[in-house]
Amino acid sequence: MKIGIVMPEEILPDISSFIQREFPQLTLLPFPYRSILEIPEALSGRQNQADMFLFLGRTARHFAEKSVPPAVPWHEVPRSASALLRLLFRAAVEGRPMRIATDWNREDMFRLAFHEIGIPPERYAVRIQPVTVYSEERLVRDAARMAALYRAGAVDFCITIFYRVRTLLEEAGVPVYILQPSFEDIRAGIERLILSYELRRSQSSQIAVIALRLSASEEQFPADRGYDLASAFLAASRPVWQFARSIRAACVERPPSGYLLFSTRTLIENATGQYHQIPLLSSVRANTPFTLSMGFGFGASAEEAKLHAERAVQRALRRGGDQAYLIGPGLASPLPLAAGNQLPPEEPDRPMEEKLLPLAQKTGISVRTLSLLARAGRDTGRRRFTSAELADFTGVTPRTMNRILLKLLDSGAAREAGHQFANRTGRPRRLIELLLP
């Protein structure tokens, strides 16, 4: 399995060494960058070199997606509350008061982290300076704003998610920390990535996601018992991780009180006795002060399964919690099932290959290639692409893709939709709108 690693060049060696040590079966393909502005150019036309791509942080991935649609699965390792907690602890050890300027636009994460270490709101201040449009000028301006706050005495140090901003602030003599995912976050992200890859190779078992929400009443944990709440939540996390291991799931925290577990339908059905017993529900009920709501989601992709799981957990919450709900393609059911009951039959869907067969016969393009082109539109939510983008999606050369597009244009299954300018000086690229069934 080949993984493209898209990360800042200064930490790529350490992260690569960690991944290779923990997952020696993987082949890593480095895609280093000094600034996220370099990512689109680094990926364009090269995605077919890897089976999947891993980004360090959601910001880099989202920026890249604006210019280069994913041709193979993209995954990111998000920055977590635990990573922020370690960074704040480091600042506290160095004797810094907790007045912070940051460009990480996650006020909820800061509240959660300070809550977990027992610092009340009156003892910290977070000044968020979000960067919404990424350019060299904006990053320089971001650094200048935070430096001005420090010089004015409004903050005591800065936290940034951009290495370029970190460098500018260090050059200006401003105390600054770079926030990046922890090694635990990276390990969980790789496990999720491997699971997704294995599922794509074998269609014998649908991917499954379980969304979890832990709830506690205000009567149990009033505002002045924040430490007790954090301790109870930590204790409640143990059965969650034990259940995750039992279904070989990648476990991702969803602050302030949730988790996502990524596994397969077969493993979950075996662990729950075909949904008749859900041991995690009874364990949390018996051993913690929390109410647990569970949402089981199935799908052909991780994103589809995750969407179904999040809808399912909302249904479980609306039904009062301490129960589970399942949603998948063509089915929905409360859980656990009563003795003797089974899930309702799934509604069949017409296969994509059947829909594309007439066009394949008309154009001489293989059904497999047409399916990959159709998936490009479905996975990205777009209909317009450049030839290079579609070549990445299908794994063919740009010259071969141009011949395929000519056939689609002649048959009326595609049309020219204008041009895309990669930058101010580059040549415009022709945009093709796909009109597939």
Short mmCIF file of C-alpha atoms in Angstrom, two decimals, residues 8 44 48-49 62 64 101 161 180 249 257 271 284 297-298 311 315 328 340 378 392 403 426 431:
data_model
loop_
_atom_site.label_atom_id
_atom_site.label_comp_id
_atom_site.label_asym_id
_atom_site.label_seq_id
_atom_site.Cartn_x
_atom_site.Cartn_y
_atom_site.Cartn_z
CA PRO A 8 5.71 20.46 6.04
CA SER A 44 -1.38 18.08 -9.80
CA ASN A 48 -1.95 8.21 -9.39
CA GLN A 49 1.46 7.49 -7.81
CA HIS A 62 -9.12 21.96 2.43
CA ALA A 64 -5.59 21.78 -1.73
CA ALA A 101 -3.23 35.04 20.23
CA ILE A 161 -1.12 26.31 12.67
CA GLN A 180 0.22 20.03 15.10
CA ALA A 249 -11.84 0.06 14.80
CA SER A 257 -18.04 14.37 24.40
CA ALA A 271 -19.36 -8.27 18.03
CA VAL A 284 -21.49 2.67 30.14
CA GLY A 297 -23.85 4.01 9.84
CA PHE A 298 -23.08 1.92 6.75
CA ARG A 311 -27.79 11.04 11.46
CA ARG A 315 -32.12 9.92 16.24
CA GLY A 328 -27.55 2.52 5.97
CA GLY A 340 -35.83 -13.17 16.98
CA ARG A 378 -20.12 11.94 -7.12
CA ASP A 392 -5.63 11.51 -11.92
CA ARG A 403 -8.75 10.82 -26.37
CA GLY A 426 0.12 30.11 -16.45
CA LEU A 431 -12.77 22.75 -18.42
#
